[in-house]
Tab-separated table of C-alpha atoms in Angstrom:
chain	number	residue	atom	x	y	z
A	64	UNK	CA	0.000	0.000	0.000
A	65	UNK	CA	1.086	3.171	-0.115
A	66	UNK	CA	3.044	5.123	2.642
A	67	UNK	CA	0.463	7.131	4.543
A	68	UNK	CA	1.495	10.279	5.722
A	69	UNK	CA	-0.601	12.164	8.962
A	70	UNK	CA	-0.203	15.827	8.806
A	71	UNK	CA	-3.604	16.606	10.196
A	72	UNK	CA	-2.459	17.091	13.823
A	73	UNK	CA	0.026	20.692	13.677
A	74	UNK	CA	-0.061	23.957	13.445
A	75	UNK	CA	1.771	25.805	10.701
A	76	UNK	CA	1.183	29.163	9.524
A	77	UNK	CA	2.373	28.585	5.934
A	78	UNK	CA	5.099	29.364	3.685
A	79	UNK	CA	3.533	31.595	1.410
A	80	UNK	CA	1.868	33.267	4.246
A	81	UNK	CA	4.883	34.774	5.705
A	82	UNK	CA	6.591	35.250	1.815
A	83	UNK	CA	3.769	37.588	0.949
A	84	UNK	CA	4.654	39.912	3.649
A	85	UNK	CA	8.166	40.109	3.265
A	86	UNK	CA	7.307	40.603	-0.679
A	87	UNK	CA	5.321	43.761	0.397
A	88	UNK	CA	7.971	44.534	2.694
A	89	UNK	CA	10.111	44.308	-0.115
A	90	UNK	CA	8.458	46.008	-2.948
A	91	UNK	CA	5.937	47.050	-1.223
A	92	UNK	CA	34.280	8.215	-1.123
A	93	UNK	CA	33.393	8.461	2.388
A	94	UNK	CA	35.988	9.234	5.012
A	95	UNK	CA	37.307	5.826	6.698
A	96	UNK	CA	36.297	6.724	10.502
A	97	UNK	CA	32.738	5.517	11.303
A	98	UNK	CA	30.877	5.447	14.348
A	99	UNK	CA	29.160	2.743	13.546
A	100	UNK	CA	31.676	0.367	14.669
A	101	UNK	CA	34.757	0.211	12.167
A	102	UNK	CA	37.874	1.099	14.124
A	103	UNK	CA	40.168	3.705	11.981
A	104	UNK	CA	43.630	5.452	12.805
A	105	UNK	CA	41.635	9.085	12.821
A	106	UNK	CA	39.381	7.791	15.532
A	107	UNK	CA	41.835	6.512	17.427
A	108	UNK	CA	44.192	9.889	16.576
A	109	UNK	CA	44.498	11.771	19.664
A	110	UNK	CA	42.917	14.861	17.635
A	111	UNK	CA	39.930	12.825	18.005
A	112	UNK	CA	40.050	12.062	21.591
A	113	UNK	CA	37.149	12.828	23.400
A	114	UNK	CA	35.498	13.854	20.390
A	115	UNK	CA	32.604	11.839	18.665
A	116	UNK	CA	33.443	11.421	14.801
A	117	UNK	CA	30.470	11.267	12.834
A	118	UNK	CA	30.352	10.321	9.045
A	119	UNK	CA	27.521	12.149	6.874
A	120	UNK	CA	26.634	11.539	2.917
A	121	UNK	CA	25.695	14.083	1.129
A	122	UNK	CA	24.760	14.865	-2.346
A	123	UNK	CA	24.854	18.459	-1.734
A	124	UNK	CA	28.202	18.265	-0.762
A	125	UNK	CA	28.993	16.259	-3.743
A	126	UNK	CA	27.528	17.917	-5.816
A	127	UNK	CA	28.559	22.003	-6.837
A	128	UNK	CA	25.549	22.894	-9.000
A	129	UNK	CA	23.709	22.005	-5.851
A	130	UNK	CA	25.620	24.219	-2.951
A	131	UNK	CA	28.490	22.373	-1.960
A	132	UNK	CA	30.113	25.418	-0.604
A	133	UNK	CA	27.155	26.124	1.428
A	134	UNK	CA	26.747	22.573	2.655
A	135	UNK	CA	30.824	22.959	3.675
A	136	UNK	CA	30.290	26.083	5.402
A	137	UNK	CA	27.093	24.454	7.267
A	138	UNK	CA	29.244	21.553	8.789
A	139	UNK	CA	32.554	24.177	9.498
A	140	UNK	CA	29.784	26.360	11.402
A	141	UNK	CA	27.887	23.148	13.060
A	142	UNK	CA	32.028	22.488	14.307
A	143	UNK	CA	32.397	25.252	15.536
A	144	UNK	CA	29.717	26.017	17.777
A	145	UNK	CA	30.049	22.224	18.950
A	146	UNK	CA	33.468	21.076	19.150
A	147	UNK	CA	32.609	17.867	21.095
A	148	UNK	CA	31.615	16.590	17.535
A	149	UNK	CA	33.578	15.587	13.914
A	150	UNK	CA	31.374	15.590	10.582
A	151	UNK	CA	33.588	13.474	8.213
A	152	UNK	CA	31.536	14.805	5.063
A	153	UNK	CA	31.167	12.871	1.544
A	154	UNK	CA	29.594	13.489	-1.436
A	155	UNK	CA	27.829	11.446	-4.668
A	156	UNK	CA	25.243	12.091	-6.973
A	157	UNK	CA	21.645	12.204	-6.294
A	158	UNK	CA	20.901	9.321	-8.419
A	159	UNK	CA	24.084	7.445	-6.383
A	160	UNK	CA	23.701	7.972	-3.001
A	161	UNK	CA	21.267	5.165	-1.719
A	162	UNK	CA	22.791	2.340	-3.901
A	163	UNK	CA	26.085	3.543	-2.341
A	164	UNK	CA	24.543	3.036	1.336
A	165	UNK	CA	23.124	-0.131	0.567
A	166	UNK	CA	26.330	-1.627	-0.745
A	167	UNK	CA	28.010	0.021	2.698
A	168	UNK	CA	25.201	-1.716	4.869
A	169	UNK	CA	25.527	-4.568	3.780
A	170	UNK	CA	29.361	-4.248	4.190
A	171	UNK	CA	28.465	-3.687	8.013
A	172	UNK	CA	29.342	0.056	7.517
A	173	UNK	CA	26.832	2.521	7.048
A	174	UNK	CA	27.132	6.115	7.343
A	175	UNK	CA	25.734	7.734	10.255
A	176	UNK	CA	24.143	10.317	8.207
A	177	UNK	CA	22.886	9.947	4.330
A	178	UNK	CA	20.954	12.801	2.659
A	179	UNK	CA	18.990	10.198	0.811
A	180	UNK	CA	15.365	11.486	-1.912
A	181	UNK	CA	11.950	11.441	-1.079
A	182	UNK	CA	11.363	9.193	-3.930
A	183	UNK	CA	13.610	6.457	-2.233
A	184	UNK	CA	11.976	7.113	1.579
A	185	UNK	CA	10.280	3.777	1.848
A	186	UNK	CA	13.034	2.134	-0.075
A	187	UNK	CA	14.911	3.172	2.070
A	188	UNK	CA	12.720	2.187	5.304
A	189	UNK	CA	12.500	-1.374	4.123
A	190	UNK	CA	15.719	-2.151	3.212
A	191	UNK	CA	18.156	-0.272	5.422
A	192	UNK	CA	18.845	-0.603	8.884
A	193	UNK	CA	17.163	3.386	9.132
A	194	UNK	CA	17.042	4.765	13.056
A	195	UNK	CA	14.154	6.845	13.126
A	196	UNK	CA	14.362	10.456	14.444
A	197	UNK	CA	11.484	9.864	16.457
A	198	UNK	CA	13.555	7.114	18.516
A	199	UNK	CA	16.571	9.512	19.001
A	200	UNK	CA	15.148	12.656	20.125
A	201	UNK	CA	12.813	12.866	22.691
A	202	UNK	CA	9.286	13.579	23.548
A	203	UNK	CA	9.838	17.043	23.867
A	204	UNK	CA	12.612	18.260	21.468
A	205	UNK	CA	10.257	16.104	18.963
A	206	UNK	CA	7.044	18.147	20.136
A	207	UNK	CA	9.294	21.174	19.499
A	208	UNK	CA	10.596	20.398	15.587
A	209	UNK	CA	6.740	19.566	14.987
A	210	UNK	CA	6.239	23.097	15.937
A	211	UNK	CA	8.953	24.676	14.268
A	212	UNK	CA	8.883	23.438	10.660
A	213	UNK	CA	6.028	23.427	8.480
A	214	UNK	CA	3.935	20.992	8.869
A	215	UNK	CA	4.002	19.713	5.477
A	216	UNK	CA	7.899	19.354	5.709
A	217	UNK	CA	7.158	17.353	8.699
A	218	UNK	CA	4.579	15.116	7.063
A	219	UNK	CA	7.531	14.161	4.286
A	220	UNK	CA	9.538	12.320	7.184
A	221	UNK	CA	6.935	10.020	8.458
A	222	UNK	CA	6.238	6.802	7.241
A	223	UNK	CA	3.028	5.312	8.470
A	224	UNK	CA	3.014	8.021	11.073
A	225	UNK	CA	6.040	7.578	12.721
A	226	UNK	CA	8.852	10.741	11.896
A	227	UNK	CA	11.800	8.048	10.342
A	228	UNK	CA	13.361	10.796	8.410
A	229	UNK	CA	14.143	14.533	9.220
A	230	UNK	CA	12.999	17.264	7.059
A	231	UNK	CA	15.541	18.737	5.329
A	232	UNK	CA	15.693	19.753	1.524
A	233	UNK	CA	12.346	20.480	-0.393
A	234	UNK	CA	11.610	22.359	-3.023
A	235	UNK	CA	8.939	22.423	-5.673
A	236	UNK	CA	9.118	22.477	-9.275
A	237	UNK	CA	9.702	26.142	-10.857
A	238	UNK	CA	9.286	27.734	-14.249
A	239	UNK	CA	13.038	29.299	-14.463
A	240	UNK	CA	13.030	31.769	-17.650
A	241	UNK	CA	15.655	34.270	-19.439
A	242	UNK	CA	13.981	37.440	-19.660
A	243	UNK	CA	16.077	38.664	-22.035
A	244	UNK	CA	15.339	36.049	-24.415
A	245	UNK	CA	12.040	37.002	-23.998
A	246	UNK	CA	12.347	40.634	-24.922
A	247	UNK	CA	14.337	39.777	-27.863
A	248	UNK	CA	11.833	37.542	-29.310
A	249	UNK	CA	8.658	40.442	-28.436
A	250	UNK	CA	7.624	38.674	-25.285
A	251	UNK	CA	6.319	40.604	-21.957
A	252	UNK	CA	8.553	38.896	-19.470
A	253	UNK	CA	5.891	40.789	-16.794
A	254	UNK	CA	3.560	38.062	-18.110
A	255	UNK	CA	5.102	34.436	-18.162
A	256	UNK	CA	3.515	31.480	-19.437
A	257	UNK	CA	0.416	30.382	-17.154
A	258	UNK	CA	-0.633	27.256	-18.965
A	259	UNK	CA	1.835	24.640	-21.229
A	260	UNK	CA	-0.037	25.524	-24.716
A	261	UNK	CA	1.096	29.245	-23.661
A	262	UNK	CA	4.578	27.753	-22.979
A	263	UNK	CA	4.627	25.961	-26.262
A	264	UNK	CA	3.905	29.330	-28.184
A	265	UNK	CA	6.453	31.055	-26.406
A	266	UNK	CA	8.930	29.000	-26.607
A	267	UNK	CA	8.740	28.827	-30.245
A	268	UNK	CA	8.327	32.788	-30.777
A	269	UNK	CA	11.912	31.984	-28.870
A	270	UNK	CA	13.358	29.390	-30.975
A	271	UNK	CA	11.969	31.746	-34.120
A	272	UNK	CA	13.132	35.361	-33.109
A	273	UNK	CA	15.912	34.771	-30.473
A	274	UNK	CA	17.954	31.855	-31.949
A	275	UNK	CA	17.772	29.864	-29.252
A	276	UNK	CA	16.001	26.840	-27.978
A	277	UNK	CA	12.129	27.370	-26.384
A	278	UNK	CA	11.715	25.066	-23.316
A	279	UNK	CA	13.085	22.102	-21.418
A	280	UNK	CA	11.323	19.981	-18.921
A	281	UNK	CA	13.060	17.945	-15.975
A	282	UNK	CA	11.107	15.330	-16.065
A	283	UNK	CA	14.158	13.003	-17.187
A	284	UNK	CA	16.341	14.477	-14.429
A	285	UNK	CA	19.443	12.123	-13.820
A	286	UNK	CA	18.579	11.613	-10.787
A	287	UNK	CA	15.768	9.513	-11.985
A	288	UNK	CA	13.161	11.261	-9.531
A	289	UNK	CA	9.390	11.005	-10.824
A	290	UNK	CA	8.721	14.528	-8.533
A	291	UNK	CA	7.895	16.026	-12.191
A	292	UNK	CA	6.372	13.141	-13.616
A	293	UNK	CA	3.837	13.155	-10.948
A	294	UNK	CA	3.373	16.999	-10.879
A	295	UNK	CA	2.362	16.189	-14.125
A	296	UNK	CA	0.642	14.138	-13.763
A	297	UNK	CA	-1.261	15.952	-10.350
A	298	UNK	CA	-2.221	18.642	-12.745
A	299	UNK	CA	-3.522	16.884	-15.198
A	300	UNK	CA	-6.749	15.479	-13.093
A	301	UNK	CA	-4.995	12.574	-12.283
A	302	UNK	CA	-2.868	10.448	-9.986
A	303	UNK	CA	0.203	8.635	-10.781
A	304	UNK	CA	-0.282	6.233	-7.557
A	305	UNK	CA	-3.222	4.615	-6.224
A	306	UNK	CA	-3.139	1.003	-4.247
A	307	UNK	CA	0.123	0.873	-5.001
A	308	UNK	CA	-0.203	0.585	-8.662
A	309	UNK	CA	1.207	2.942	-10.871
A	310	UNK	CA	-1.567	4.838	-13.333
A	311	UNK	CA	-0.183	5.203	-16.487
A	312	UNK	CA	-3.369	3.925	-18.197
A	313	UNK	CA	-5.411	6.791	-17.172
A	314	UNK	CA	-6.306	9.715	-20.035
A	315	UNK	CA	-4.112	11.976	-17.220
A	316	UNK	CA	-1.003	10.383	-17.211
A	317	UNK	CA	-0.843	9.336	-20.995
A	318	UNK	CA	-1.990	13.432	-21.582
A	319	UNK	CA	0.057	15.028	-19.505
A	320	UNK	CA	3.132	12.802	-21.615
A	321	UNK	CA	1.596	13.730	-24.587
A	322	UNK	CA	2.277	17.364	-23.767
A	323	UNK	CA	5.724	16.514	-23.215
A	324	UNK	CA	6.323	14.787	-26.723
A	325	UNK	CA	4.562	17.790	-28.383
A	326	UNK	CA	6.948	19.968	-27.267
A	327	UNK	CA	9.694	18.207	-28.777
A	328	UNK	CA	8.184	17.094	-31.507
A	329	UNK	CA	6.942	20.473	-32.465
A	330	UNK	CA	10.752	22.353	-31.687
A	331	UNK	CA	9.648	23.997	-29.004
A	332	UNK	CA	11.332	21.889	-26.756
A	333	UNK	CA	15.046	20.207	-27.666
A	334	UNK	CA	15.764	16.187	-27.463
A	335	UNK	CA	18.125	16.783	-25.012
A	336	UNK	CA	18.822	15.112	-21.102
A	337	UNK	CA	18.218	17.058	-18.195
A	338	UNK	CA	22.509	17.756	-17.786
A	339	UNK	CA	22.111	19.290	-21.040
A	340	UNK	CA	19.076	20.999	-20.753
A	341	UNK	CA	21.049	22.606	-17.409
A	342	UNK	CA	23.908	23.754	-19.434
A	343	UNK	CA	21.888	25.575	-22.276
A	344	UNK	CA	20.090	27.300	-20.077
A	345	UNK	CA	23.309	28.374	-17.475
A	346	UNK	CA	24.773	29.668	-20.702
A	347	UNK	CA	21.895	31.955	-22.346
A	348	UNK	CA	20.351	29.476	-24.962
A	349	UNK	CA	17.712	28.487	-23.436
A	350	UNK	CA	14.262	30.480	-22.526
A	351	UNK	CA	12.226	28.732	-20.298
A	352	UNK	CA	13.276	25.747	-17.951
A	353	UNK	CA	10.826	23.490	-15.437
A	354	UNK	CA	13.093	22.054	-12.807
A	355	UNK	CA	13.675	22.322	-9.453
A	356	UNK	CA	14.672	25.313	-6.939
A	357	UNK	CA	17.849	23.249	-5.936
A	358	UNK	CA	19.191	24.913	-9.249
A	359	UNK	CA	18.418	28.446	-8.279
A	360	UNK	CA	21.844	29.697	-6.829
A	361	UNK	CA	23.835	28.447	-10.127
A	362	UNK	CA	21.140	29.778	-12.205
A	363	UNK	CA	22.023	33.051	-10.516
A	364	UNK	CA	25.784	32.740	-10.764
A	365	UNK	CA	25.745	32.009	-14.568
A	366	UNK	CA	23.089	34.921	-15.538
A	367	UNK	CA	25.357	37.627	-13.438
A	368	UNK	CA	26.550	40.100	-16.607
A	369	UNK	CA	24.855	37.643	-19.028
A	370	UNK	CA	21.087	37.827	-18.698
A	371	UNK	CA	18.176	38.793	-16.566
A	372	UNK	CA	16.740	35.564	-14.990
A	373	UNK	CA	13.080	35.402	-13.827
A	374	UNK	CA	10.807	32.483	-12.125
A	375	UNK	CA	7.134	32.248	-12.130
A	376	UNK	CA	5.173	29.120	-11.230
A	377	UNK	CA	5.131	25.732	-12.822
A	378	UNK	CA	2.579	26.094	-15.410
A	379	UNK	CA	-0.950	23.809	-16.034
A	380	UNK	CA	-2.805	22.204	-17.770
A	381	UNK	CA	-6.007	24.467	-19.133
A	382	UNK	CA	-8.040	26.742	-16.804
A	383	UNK	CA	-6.916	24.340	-14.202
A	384	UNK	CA	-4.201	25.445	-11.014
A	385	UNK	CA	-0.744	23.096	-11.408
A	386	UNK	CA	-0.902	20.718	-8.161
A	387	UNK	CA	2.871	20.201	-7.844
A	388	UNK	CA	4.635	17.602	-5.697
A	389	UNK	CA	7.867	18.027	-4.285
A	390	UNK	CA	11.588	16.701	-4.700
A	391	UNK	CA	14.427	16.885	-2.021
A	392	UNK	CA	15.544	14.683	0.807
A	393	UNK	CA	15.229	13.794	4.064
A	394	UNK	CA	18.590	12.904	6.639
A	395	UNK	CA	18.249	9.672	7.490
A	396	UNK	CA	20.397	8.097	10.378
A	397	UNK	CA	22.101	4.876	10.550
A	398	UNK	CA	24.307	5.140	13.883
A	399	UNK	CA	24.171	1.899	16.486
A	400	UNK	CA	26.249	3.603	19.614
A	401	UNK	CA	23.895	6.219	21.646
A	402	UNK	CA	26.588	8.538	21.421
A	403	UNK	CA	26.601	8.962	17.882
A	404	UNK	CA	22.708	8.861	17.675
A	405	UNK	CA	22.752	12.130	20.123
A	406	UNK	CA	25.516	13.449	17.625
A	407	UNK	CA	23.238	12.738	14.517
A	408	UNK	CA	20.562	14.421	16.383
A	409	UNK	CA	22.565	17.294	17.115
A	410	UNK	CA	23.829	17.655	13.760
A	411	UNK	CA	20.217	17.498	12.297
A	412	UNK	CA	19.198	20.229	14.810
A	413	UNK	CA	21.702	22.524	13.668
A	414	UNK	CA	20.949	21.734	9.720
A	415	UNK	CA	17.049	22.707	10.491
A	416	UNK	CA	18.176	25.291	12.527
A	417	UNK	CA	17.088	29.299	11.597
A	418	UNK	CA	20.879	29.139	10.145
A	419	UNK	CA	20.995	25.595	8.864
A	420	UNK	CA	17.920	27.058	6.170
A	421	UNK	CA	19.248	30.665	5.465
A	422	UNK	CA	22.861	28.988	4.122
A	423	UNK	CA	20.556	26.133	2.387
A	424	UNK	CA	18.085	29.134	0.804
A	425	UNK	CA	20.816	31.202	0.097
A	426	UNK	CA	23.394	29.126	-0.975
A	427	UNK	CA	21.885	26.335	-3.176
A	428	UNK	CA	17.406	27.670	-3.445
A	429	UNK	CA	15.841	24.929	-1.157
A	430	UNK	CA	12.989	26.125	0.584
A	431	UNK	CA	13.339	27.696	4.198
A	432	UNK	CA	10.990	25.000	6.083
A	433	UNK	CA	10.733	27.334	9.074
A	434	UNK	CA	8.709	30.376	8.819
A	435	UNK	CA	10.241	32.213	11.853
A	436	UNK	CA	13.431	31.955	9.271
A	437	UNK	CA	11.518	33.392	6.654
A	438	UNK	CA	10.013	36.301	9.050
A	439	UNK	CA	13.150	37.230	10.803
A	440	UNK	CA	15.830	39.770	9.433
A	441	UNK	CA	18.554	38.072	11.539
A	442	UNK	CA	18.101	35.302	8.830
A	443	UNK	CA	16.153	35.143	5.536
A	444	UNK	CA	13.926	38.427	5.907
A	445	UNK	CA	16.204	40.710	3.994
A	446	UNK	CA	17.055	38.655	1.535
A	447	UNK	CA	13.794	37.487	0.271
A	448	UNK	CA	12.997	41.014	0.388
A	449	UNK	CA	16.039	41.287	-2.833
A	450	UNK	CA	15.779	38.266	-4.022
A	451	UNK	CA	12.023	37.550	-4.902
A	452	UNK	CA	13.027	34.332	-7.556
A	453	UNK	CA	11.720	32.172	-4.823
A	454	UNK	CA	8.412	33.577	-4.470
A	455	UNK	CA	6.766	31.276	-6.664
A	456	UNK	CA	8.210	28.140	-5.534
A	457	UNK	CA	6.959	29.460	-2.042
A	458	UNK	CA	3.725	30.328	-3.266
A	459	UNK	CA	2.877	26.357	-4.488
A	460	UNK	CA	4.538	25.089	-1.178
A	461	UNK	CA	1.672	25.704	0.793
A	462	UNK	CA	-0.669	24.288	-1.845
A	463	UNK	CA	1.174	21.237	-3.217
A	464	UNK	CA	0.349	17.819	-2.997
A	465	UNK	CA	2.088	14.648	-0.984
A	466	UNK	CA	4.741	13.128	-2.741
A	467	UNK	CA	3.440	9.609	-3.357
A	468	UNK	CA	5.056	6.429	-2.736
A	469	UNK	CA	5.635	3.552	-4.164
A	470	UNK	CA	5.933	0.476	-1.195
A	471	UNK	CA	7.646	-3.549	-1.041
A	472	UNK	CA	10.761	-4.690	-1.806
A	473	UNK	CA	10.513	-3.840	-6.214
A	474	UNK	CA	9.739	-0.212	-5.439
A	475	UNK	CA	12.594	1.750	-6.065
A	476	UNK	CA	12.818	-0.526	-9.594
A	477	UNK	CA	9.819	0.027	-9.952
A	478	UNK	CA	9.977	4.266	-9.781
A	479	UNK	CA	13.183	4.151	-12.263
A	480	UNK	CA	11.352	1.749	-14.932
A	481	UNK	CA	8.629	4.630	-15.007
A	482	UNK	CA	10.870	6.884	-15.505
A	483	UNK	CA	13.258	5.091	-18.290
A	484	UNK	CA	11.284	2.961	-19.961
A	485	UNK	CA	8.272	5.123	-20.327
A	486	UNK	CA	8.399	8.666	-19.614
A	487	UNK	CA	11.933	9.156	-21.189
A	488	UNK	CA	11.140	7.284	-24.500
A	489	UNK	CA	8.150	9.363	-25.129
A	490	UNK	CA	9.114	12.669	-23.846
A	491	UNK	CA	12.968	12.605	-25.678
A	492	UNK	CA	12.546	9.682	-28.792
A	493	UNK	CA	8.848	9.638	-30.103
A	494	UNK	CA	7.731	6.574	-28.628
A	495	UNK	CA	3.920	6.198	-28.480
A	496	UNK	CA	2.721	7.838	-25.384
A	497	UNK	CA	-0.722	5.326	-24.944
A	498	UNK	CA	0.808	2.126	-25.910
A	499	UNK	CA	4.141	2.525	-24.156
A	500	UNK	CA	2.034	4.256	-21.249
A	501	UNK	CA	-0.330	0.793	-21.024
A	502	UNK	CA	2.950	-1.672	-21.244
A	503	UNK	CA	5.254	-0.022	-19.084
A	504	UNK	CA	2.010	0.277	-16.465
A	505	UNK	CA	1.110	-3.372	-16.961
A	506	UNK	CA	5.194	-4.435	-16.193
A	507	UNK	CA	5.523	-2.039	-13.529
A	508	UNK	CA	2.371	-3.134	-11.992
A	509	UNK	CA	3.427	-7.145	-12.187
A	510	UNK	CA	6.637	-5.951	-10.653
A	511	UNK	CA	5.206	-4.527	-7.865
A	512	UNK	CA	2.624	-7.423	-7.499
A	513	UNK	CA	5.557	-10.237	-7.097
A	514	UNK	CA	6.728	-9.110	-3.793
């Protein structure tokens, strides 16, 4: 079945919410010491005496395009104010980062920390040895994080109503656009694109007037996340899960990846991956891009002196709203010894801290998931009020839907056949959206069955 989430029971004043006033305010290979058991020559270094050492994954951190400097600067700070404790930091890819933990579990050797997707969560729960958050901290420091962070961010790290995973990077799926594209091919960039057919006309006026390409859609990111596929999807009328069966037979699904191959097929969109699709647009030649937030702060280095960037809302389907999902990750803890679960717990305190989300806003465009960090100057007040390209993704935050879940032991196979074998053939190489839509369902669906 899948993963039920209970958000019903806090308080939360909202993202947007707080946003809106500061708008009018405004404008109007892991290190080899591991406390989970292996015995290492820094550990037993007497630098590390009477210290608790710590090892933490991260794809941030491996990762430039998405804030490794900031996620650096988070763990020198996090030293700093608590010396007791060593972060041994390392970095993969998104699309790396759980295998890579599985392999080290099953070695025996784990990291205490991974930064591990939503859209592996209950792979993750079933097949790693995962210590819940709500077994480390206690009854009252977890009361207090329910309070603090938004109550949706706090719904993404239960499973089956228990908080496994701490919040930690969200962010929804933006409309990124060059403005100055836009002007040069007679486009208001006041009035972005509010619907896809409006996206497909602009994005050829682009392609015509501007020499460049129109759009590009995420929805074949490399990290193989189906956050887009199901926002999709979502605003379509339709649901990508239900029972724990995927829906790619429904008119929704098989529509909304129908609007995907018409933009390539018709030029407005190129037949190109995601990585590509990333560079284009970082250097100029692209106009519009759909991806996530986690992009914003190399979006911004690359247009300094080069062009005027711009974000509005992911676009929909008709006169109806876009119901976006999100993408992200949750911190996920591994550690046996007591000590290092009270480190981990530390460490994720101080990440989903006021600070920990002004350097992870700032630095790399995840969402602040703490609205007194939002509404204070001492943190991300002032610079929301400059920098309003995160508006929008703020905006759907408080309106999106759950990121759904695929559950058993096929799941995370399951997720990555929906993604290559269906929505990448038809969105990139002009495979049949309906049939491959129906067979891809059908084998996904017998996949998930055989558990």
């Amino acid at each position: 079945m899948i993963v039920v989430r209970n958000p019903g029971r806090r308080r939360g004043r909202g993202l947007a919410a707080v946003a809106t006033a500061c708008a009018v305010l405004a404008c109007a290979a892991l290190a080899a010491c591991s406390s989970n058991g292996a015995s290492t020559s820094a550990a037993n270094s007497p630098a590390a005496a009477g210290k608790t050492t710590i090892t933490f994954e991260s794809y941030n951190y491996g990762t430039p395009d998405l804030g490794g400097q900031g996620m650096q600067q988070l763990i020198n700070d996090f030293e700093k104010a608590h010396p007791d404790i060593v972060v041994k930091p390392s970095g993969l890819s998104a699309a790396d980062i759980y295998s890579h933990v599985v392999a080290q579990a099953a070695a025996g050797n784990p990291p205490d920390i991974a930064e591990i997707g939503w859209s592996k969560e209950a792979a993750a729960v079933r097949n790693l040895p995962v210590v819940a958050v709500q077994d480390i901290a206690s009854s009252s420091e977890l009361t207090q994080l329910e309070h603090s962070l938004e109550p949706a961010a706090v719904a993404a790290g239960e499973v089956n109503g228990k908080l496994v995973a701490m919040p930690f990077a969200m962010s929804t799926p933006t409309l990124f656009y060059n403005a100055s594209l836009f002007k040069k091919a007679g486009l208001d960039p006041a009035t972005p694109p509010a619907t896809w057919d409006q996206a497909k006309q602009d994005a050829l006026a682009i392609k015509k007037a501007a020499g460049a390409q129109g759009i590009a859609i995420a929805a074949d990111n490399a990290a193989g996340s189906d956050f887009l596929t199901q926002s999709l999807i979502n605003s379509n009328g339709g649901s990508m899960i239900a029972n724990n069966q995927v829906q790619l037979d429904s008119s929704a699904a098989q529509g909304a990846l129908n609007m995907l191959q018409g933009l390539a097929s018709s030029g407005a969109a190129p037949k190109v991956s995601d990585n590509d699709a990333t560079a284009l647009f970082k250097a100029g030649k692209l106009g519009m891009y759909v991806t996530s937030t986690a992009l914003l702060s190399s979006f911004e280095s690359a247009a300094k002196g080069s062009f005027t960037l711009q974000t509005a809302p992911m676009p929909g389907f008709g006169a109806g709203p876009a119901k976006p999902t999100y993408s992200g990750a949750g911190l996920f803890a591994f550690s046996k010894s007591k000590a290092a679960q009270q480190a981990d717990w530390t460490f994720m305190q101080f990440l989903t801290s006021e600070e920990g989300f002004t350097v992870l806003t700032e630095d790399i465009g995840y969402l602040p998931l703490r609205s007194d960090a939002i509404a204070s100057q001492q943190y991300l007040a002032g610079y929301l009020k400059a920098n309003p390209l995160l508006s929008p993704a703020l905006t759907q935050f408080d309106h999106m839907l759950p990121y759904q879940q695929l559950s058993g032991p096929a799941s995370d196979q399951a997720r990555l056949d929906v993604q290559n074998n269906c929505v990448l053939p038809v969105m990139l190489n002009g495979a049949n959206p309906s049939t491959t839509c129906v067979n891809v369902g059908k084998q996904v669906n017998q996949l998930l069955g055989a558990q």
